Amino acid sequence: IRNSLNLSQELFAKSLGWGKKTVVRYENRQSLPSPEYLSVYKKLLNNKMEFIKILQERKNILGKNEYYDILNKVNTEMDIKTLNTFLYLLKDNPLSVTQLMKNFFAIDFLSYKKMSKPITSFNYAHANFGPIIDNKDKYLNLLVNQGYLKLIYNDNDIVLFDTAVECDTNLFTDLEIDILNEVKEKLKNKSAKVLTEWSHEFKGWINTKNGQIIDFKYAEDFDINV
């Protein structure tokens, strides 16, 4: 369980409010877990979100730096700021997969245009419907399976992505929040069709072929106005 969370014995124990010696004894088979500790292990088995819930409850005790250090070690598949970008964008703003791809593309290319760096850790690839997150299915499945996002249906039975947990806005700078809000406002209520047509006007998409990564150098040509 501890190895699946990518944590040392010390950080695993701290996260749960246990002593390191307790974890060492259990792992070395020097003693058996008490019923109370065993119930925690059972909850954590193949359930990363249960660990994160416990970690969130201990955030103030651990301190901000150690809390985020542990979160990043646990979320090895995706850094914590990227994860929270999903949560910020989708808060009261459920999106279809196409809409989500265009919003993320806009966030990172607008960020690169203004700050010379993207907000997330993603790369973007040329696809028929415009720029998409490279390996998007892997990341979306991960977020749903781990309980960060949930799937809902709109009135037309189209699948939308929605948040399942709260965003931690402390991870973002003021300028990053401004960029997130600008994209969220400018692209809000725009249909997948409209966003696809808009993204097809982007020079970075025009100058690449299907499957190719779109270089962030094209950010200078990015226009948020749809």
Short mmCIF file of C-alpha atoms in Angstrom, two decimals:
data_model
loop_
_atom_site.label_atom_id
_atom_site.label_comp_id
_atom_site.label_asym_id
_atom_site.label_seq_id
_atom_site.Cartn_x
_atom_site.Cartn_y
_atom_site.Cartn_z
CA ILE A 1 0.00 0.00 0.00
CA ARG A 2 2.78 2.41 0.93
CA ASN A 3 4.77 1.67 -2.23
CA SER A 4 1.67 2.23 -4.38
CA LEU A 5 1.52 5.74 -2.89
CA ASN A 6 5.21 6.35 -3.70
CA LEU A 7 5.97 7.33 -0.09
CA SER A 8 8.79 6.61 2.33
CA GLN A 9 7.96 5.00 5.66
CA GLU A 10 8.42 8.36 7.36
CA LEU A 11 6.08 10.30 5.06
CA PHE A 12 3.50 7.50 5.03
CA ALA A 13 3.45 7.51 8.84
CA LYS A 14 3.28 11.31 9.04
CA SER A 15 0.41 11.41 6.56
CA LEU A 16 -1.66 9.09 8.73
CA GLY A 17 -0.59 10.51 12.08
CA TRP A 18 1.26 7.31 13.00
CA GLY A 19 4.78 6.81 14.31
CA LYS A 20 7.43 5.68 11.84
CA LYS A 21 8.42 2.83 14.17
CA THR A 22 4.89 1.49 13.95
CA VAL A 23 5.04 1.28 10.16
CA VAL A 24 8.51 -0.30 10.31
CA ARG A 25 7.29 -2.99 12.75
CA TYR A 26 4.31 -3.85 10.58
CA GLU A 27 6.35 -4.03 7.38
CA ASN A 28 9.12 -6.10 9.05
CA ARG A 29 6.45 -8.45 10.49
CA GLN A 30 7.62 -7.71 14.00
CA SER A 31 4.01 -7.13 15.05
CA LEU A 32 0.52 -7.29 13.61
CA PRO A 33 -1.54 -4.11 13.07
CA SER A 34 -4.06 -3.36 15.78
CA PRO A 35 -7.72 -3.55 14.68
CA GLU A 36 -7.81 0.29 14.43
CA TYR A 37 -4.74 0.47 12.18
CA LEU A 38 -5.78 -2.58 10.18
CA SER A 39 -9.09 -0.90 9.33
CA VAL A 40 -7.13 2.07 7.91
CA TYR A 41 -5.00 -0.25 5.77
CA LYS A 42 -8.17 -1.91 4.44
CA LYS A 43 -9.62 1.49 3.50
CA LEU A 44 -6.40 2.45 1.70
CA LEU A 45 -6.10 -0.76 -0.33
CA ASN A 46 -6.45 0.22 -4.02
CA ASN A 47 -8.12 3.47 -2.93
CA LYS A 48 -5.85 6.48 -3.33
CA MET A 49 -8.70 8.93 -2.72
CA GLU A 50 -9.20 7.55 0.78
CA PHE A 51 -5.56 8.35 1.53
CA ILE A 52 -5.95 11.86 0.08
CA LYS A 53 -9.02 12.47 2.26
CA ILE A 54 -7.01 11.55 5.36
CA LEU A 55 -4.15 13.74 4.15
CA GLN A 56 -6.48 16.70 3.61
CA GLU A 57 -7.79 16.37 7.17
CA ARG A 58 -4.19 16.63 8.42
CA LYS A 59 -3.16 19.50 6.14
CA ASN A 60 -2.85 22.08 8.91
CA ILE A 61 -0.91 19.69 11.13
CA LEU A 62 1.56 18.77 8.38
CA GLY A 63 2.10 22.31 7.15
CA LYS A 64 1.67 23.63 3.62
CA ASN A 65 5.08 22.64 2.22
CA GLU A 66 5.05 19.07 3.49
CA TYR A 67 1.39 18.61 2.53
CA TYR A 68 2.06 19.54 -1.12
CA ASP A 69 5.29 17.54 -1.18
CA ILE A 70 3.36 14.41 -0.16
CA LEU A 71 0.55 15.14 -2.63
CA ASN A 72 3.00 15.43 -5.51
CA LYS A 73 4.70 12.17 -4.54
CA VAL A 74 1.34 10.40 -4.38
CA ASN A 75 0.13 11.83 -7.70
CA THR A 76 3.08 10.66 -9.77
CA GLU A 77 0.93 10.37 -12.90
CA MET A 78 0.00 14.07 -12.82
CA ASP A 79 1.39 17.01 -10.85
CA ILE A 80 -0.95 18.55 -8.32
CA LYS A 81 -1.26 21.95 -10.06
CA THR A 82 -2.35 20.28 -13.31
CA LEU A 83 -4.90 18.22 -11.41
CA ASN A 84 -6.29 21.31 -9.72
CA THR A 85 -6.52 23.11 -13.06
CA PHE A 86 -9.20 20.57 -13.96
CA LEU A 87 -10.98 21.24 -10.69
CA TYR A 88 -10.83 25.03 -11.12
CA LEU A 89 -11.99 25.00 -14.73
CA LEU A 90 -14.87 22.56 -14.18
CA LYS A 91 -16.21 24.15 -10.99
CA ASP A 92 -19.86 25.02 -11.84
CA ASN A 93 -18.82 24.59 -15.48
CA PRO A 94 -19.28 20.95 -16.70
CA LEU A 95 -17.74 20.38 -20.13
CA SER A 96 -17.80 17.75 -22.86
CA VAL A 97 -14.48 16.17 -23.80
CA THR A 98 -14.12 18.43 -26.87
CA GLN A 99 -14.94 21.56 -24.87
CA LEU A 100 -12.52 20.47 -22.15
CA MET A 101 -9.70 19.97 -24.65
CA LYS A 102 -10.20 23.43 -26.13
CA ASN A 103 -10.34 25.08 -22.71
CA PHE A 104 -7.09 23.44 -21.64
CA PHE A 105 -5.43 24.32 -24.92
CA ALA A 106 -6.50 27.93 -24.37
CA ILE A 107 -5.28 27.99 -20.76
CA ASP A 108 -1.77 26.82 -21.54
CA PHE A 109 -1.21 28.76 -24.76
CA LEU A 110 -2.58 31.96 -23.23
CA SER A 111 -0.39 31.34 -20.18
CA TYR A 112 2.66 30.82 -22.40
CA LYS A 113 1.83 34.00 -24.30
CA LYS A 114 1.61 36.03 -21.08
CA MET A 115 4.16 34.31 -18.83
CA SER A 116 6.40 32.32 -21.20
CA LYS A 117 5.31 29.10 -19.51
CA PRO A 118 2.15 26.96 -19.39
CA ILE A 119 0.16 26.44 -16.20
CA THR A 120 -0.11 22.66 -16.57
CA SER A 121 2.44 19.99 -17.43
CA PHE A 122 0.61 18.95 -20.62
CA ASN A 123 1.70 18.93 -24.24
CA TYR A 124 -0.85 19.40 -27.02
CA ALA A 125 -1.22 17.38 -30.18
CA HIS A 126 -2.89 18.07 -33.55
CA ALA A 127 -6.19 16.18 -33.87
CA ASN A 128 -9.10 16.40 -36.31
CA PHE A 129 -11.17 18.46 -33.89
CA GLY A 130 -8.30 20.81 -33.05
CA PRO A 131 -5.54 20.74 -30.41
CA ILE A 132 -5.98 18.13 -27.67
CA ILE A 133 -4.05 17.11 -24.56
CA ASP A 134 -1.47 14.54 -25.65
CA ASN A 135 -2.58 11.12 -24.28
CA LYS A 136 -5.86 12.69 -23.14
CA ASP A 137 -7.66 9.37 -22.52
CA LYS A 138 -4.99 8.24 -20.08
CA TYR A 139 -5.33 11.38 -17.97
CA LEU A 140 -9.13 11.63 -18.10
CA ASN A 141 -9.54 7.98 -17.12
CA LEU A 142 -7.09 8.49 -14.27
CA LEU A 143 -8.99 11.49 -12.89
CA VAL A 144 -12.34 9.71 -13.07
CA ASN A 145 -11.05 6.40 -11.66
CA GLN A 146 -9.35 8.15 -8.74
CA GLY A 147 -12.49 10.12 -7.91
CA TYR A 148 -11.36 13.65 -8.79
CA LEU A 149 -13.84 13.99 -11.65
CA LYS A 150 -17.26 12.48 -12.29
CA LEU A 151 -19.31 11.98 -15.43
CA ILE A 152 -22.77 13.48 -15.80
CA TYR A 153 -25.23 13.84 -18.70
CA ASN A 154 -26.78 17.03 -20.01
CA ASP A 155 -30.32 17.35 -21.38
CA ASN A 156 -29.15 16.02 -24.75
CA ASP A 157 -27.55 12.92 -23.17
CA ILE A 158 -24.05 14.22 -23.93
CA VAL A 159 -21.43 13.07 -21.41
CA LEU A 160 -19.88 15.95 -19.44
CA PHE A 161 -16.98 16.06 -17.01
CA ASP A 162 -17.73 17.58 -13.60
CA THR A 163 -15.76 18.02 -10.36
CA ALA A 164 -16.02 15.52 -7.53
CA VAL A 165 -13.71 17.33 -5.05
CA GLU A 166 -12.87 20.95 -4.26
CA CYS A 167 -10.04 22.85 -5.93
CA ASP A 168 -7.09 24.15 -3.91
CA THR A 169 -6.70 27.67 -5.28
CA ASN A 170 -3.60 28.30 -3.14
CA LEU A 171 -1.57 26.43 -5.75
CA PHE A 172 -2.00 29.23 -8.31
CA THR A 173 -0.48 32.70 -8.52
CA ASP A 174 -2.73 35.73 -8.97
CA LEU A 175 -1.77 35.94 -12.65
CA GLU A 176 -2.56 32.24 -13.16
CA ILE A 177 -5.98 32.76 -11.56
CA ASP A 178 -6.57 35.71 -13.92
CA ILE A 179 -5.69 33.50 -16.91
CA LEU A 180 -7.96 30.68 -15.72
CA ASN A 181 -10.83 33.12 -15.20
CA GLU A 182 -10.30 34.75 -18.58
CA VAL A 183 -10.44 31.42 -20.41
CA LYS A 184 -13.38 30.22 -18.36
CA GLU A 185 -15.31 33.42 -19.12
CA LYS A 186 -14.40 33.74 -22.81
CA LEU A 187 -15.14 30.10 -23.67
CA LYS A 188 -18.12 29.59 -21.35
CA ASN A 189 -21.26 28.24 -23.05
CA LYS A 190 -19.46 27.91 -26.39
CA SER A 191 -20.47 24.70 -28.15
CA ALA A 192 -17.98 22.02 -29.13
CA LYS A 193 -18.62 22.90 -32.79
CA VAL A 194 -17.88 26.60 -32.28
CA LEU A 195 -14.73 25.86 -30.26
CA THR A 196 -13.51 23.36 -32.86
CA GLU A 197 -13.92 25.87 -35.68
CA TRP A 198 -12.15 28.52 -33.59
CA SER A 199 -9.21 26.21 -32.84
CA HIS A 200 -8.84 25.39 -36.54
CA GLU A 201 -7.86 29.02 -37.12
CA PHE A 202 -4.85 28.66 -34.80
CA LYS A 203 -1.56 28.77 -36.67
CA GLY A 204 -0.08 26.04 -34.49
CA TRP A 205 -2.83 23.64 -35.58
CA ILE A 206 -2.68 24.68 -39.24
CA ASN A 207 1.09 24.14 -39.45
CA THR A 208 1.10 20.64 -37.92
CA LYS A 209 -0.13 17.23 -39.02
CA ASN A 210 -2.37 14.76 -37.22
CA GLY A 211 -0.64 13.43 -34.09
CA GLN A 212 2.18 15.98 -34.08
CA ILE A 213 2.92 17.95 -30.91
CA ILE A 214 2.17 21.68 -31.27
CA ASP A 215 5.16 23.75 -30.16
CA PHE A 216 4.47 26.45 -27.56
CA LYS A 217 6.34 28.90 -29.82
CA TYR A 218 2.97 29.30 -31.57
CA ALA A 219 1.59 30.94 -28.41
CA GLU A 220 2.50 34.34 -29.87
CA ASP A 221 -0.20 33.74 -32.50
CA PHE A 222 -2.83 32.60 -30.01
CA ASP A 223 -6.07 34.63 -29.85
CA ILE A 224 -8.55 33.90 -27.03
CA ASN A 225 -11.44 35.66 -28.77
CA VAL A 226 -13.93 33.12 -30.09
#
